[in-house]
Tab-separated table of C-alpha atoms in Angstrom:
chain	number	residue	atom	x	y	z
A	116	MET	CA	26.757	-45.048	15.076
A	117	LYS	CA	23.842	-44.050	17.268
A	118	LYS	CA	26.020	-41.556	19.178
A	119	GLU	CA	27.112	-39.991	15.897
A	120	LYS	CA	23.490	-39.602	14.718
A	121	ASN	CA	22.515	-38.032	18.029
A	122	ARG	CA	25.475	-35.665	17.817
A	123	LYS	CA	24.577	-34.578	14.256
A	124	ALA	CA	20.923	-34.100	15.215
A	125	ARG	CA	21.959	-31.992	18.233
A	126	ILE	CA	24.250	-29.825	16.088
A	127	ILE	CA	21.506	-29.298	13.496
A	128	LYS	CA	19.045	-28.386	16.260
A	129	GLU	CA	21.524	-25.871	17.729
A	130	ILE	CA	22.109	-24.304	14.304
A	131	LYS	CA	18.343	-23.910	13.801
A	132	ILE	CA	17.990	-22.263	17.213
A	133	VAL	CA	20.813	-19.821	16.456
A	134	LEU	CA	19.246	-18.931	13.082
A	135	ILE	CA	15.849	-18.343	14.708
A	136	VAL	CA	17.374	-16.128	17.404
A	137	LEU	CA	19.329	-14.110	14.810
A	138	THR	CA	16.230	-13.674	12.626
A	139	VAL	CA	14.095	-12.521	15.541
A	140	GLY	CA	16.873	-10.168	16.648
A	141	LEU	CA	17.136	-8.637	13.167
A	142	VAL	CA	13.367	-8.140	12.930
A	143	LEU	CA	13.261	-6.502	16.363
A	144	PHE	CA	16.177	-4.224	15.420
A	145	ILE	CA	14.366	-3.095	12.257
A	146	VAL	CA	11.053	-2.535	14.063
A	147	PHE	CA	12.436	-0.710	17.118
A	148	ASN	CA	14.637	1.567	15.000
A	149	ASN	CA	11.755	2.319	12.582
A	150	LEU	CA	13.894	1.427	9.551
A	151	HIS	CA	12.244	1.532	6.136
A	152	PHE	CA	13.585	-0.059	2.957
A	153	SER	CA	12.433	1.186	-0.430
A	154	LYS	CA	13.268	1.685	-4.067
A	155	ALA	CA	13.339	5.417	-4.801
A	156	VAL	CA	14.037	7.967	-7.512
A	157	ILE	CA	16.227	11.032	-6.955
A	158	ILE	CA	14.205	14.194	-7.679
A	159	GLN	CA	14.791	17.938	-7.376
A	160	SER	CA	11.251	19.305	-7.411
A	161	ALA	CA	7.824	18.121	-6.309
A	162	GLY	CA	4.548	19.839	-5.548
A	163	GLY	CA	5.832	23.269	-6.547
A	164	LEU	CA	8.833	22.945	-4.223
A	165	GLU	CA	12.300	22.937	-5.756
A	166	TRP	CA	15.352	21.902	-3.774
A	167	PRO	CA	18.561	23.910	-4.309
A	168	ASP	CA	21.242	22.551	-6.646
A	169	GLY	CA	23.237	19.719	-5.147
A	170	SER	CA	20.453	18.733	-2.776
A	171	PHE	CA	17.771	16.216	-3.599
A	172	MET	CA	14.615	14.480	-2.433
A	173	ILE	CA	13.780	10.806	-2.779
A	174	ASP	CA	10.457	9.745	-4.246
A	175	THR	CA	9.497	6.375	-2.725
A	176	GLU	CA	6.354	4.267	-2.864
A	177	ASP	CA	5.369	5.727	0.531
A	178	GLY	CA	5.918	9.383	-0.309
A	179	ILE	CA	8.538	12.037	-0.906
A	180	TYR	CA	11.307	12.370	1.678
A	181	ALA	CA	14.233	14.728	2.138
A	182	ASP	CA	17.324	14.563	4.325
A	183	SER	CA	18.782	18.040	4.636
A	184	ALA	CA	22.146	16.587	5.664
A	185	ILE	CA	22.565	14.618	2.417
A	186	ASN	CA	23.391	16.131	-0.963
A	187	PHE	CA	25.248	14.778	-4.003
A	188	GLU	CA	28.630	15.558	-2.469
A	189	THR	CA	27.964	13.845	0.865
A	190	ALA	CA	26.396	10.849	-0.910
A	191	LYS	CA	29.586	10.490	-2.920
A	192	GLU	CA	31.706	10.685	0.233
A	193	LYS	CA	29.560	8.372	2.367
A	194	TRP	CA	28.525	5.690	-0.130
A	195	ASN	CA	30.777	6.334	-3.163
A	196	LEU	CA	27.785	7.131	-5.385
A	197	GLU	CA	27.797	9.363	-8.468
A	198	LEU	CA	24.127	10.396	-8.345
A	199	SER	CA	22.096	12.691	-10.545
A	200	TYR	CA	18.428	13.587	-10.793
A	201	GLY	CA	16.307	10.730	-12.108
A	202	ASP	CA	18.581	7.936	-10.825
A	203	SER	CA	16.970	4.903	-9.203
A	204	VAL	CA	18.347	3.959	-5.807
A	205	PHE	CA	17.558	1.569	-2.987
A	206	VAL	CA	17.444	3.400	0.348
A	207	VAL	CA	17.340	2.537	4.010
A	208	TYR	CA	15.821	5.464	5.872
A	209	ILE	CA	14.118	6.497	9.095
A	210	PRO	CA	11.126	8.749	8.397
A	211	SER	CA	10.269	11.553	10.766
A	212	SER	CA	6.823	11.831	12.264
A	213	HIS	CA	6.353	15.404	11.046
A	214	GLU	CA	3.442	15.998	8.690
A	215	ILE	CA	5.199	18.456	6.381
A	216	PHE	CA	6.156	18.251	2.724
A	217	PRO	CA	8.563	16.781	1.855
A	218	GLU	CA	8.641	14.619	4.929
A	219	PRO	CA	12.000	14.765	6.740
A	220	ALA	CA	13.894	11.501	6.920
A	221	GLU	CA	17.315	10.323	7.945
A	222	ILE	CA	18.881	8.385	5.089
A	223	CYS	CA	20.992	5.634	6.655
A	224	PHE	CA	22.222	3.930	3.508
A	225	MET	CA	21.664	4.072	-0.221
A	226	TRP	CA	22.961	2.288	-3.270
A	227	GLU	CA	22.369	2.717	-6.969
A	228	LEU	CA	20.157	0.317	-8.883
């Protein structure tokens, strides 16, 4: 009985260690890759700037971002999304360090809310 308790306690301890290592690894991955997660709205114009048809910007809590490689067609191909202006989405993106408007960003993933 005592051996069984020790075995269960050891297994639980090993599971906790694995979970801690995975959590720390995930946090380090997010930090070192400069990933940002945010709820956003798909927009076409902001600050007197209007994006051409089919292209869009995302308006997040942190600012307005644009990925010139992503438009409605590529979003449909990559993530199977039927987007239009005004839609709410959740995005994973990597902002650029450029201080221009709209700020360039690489959109890694997006899904509709």
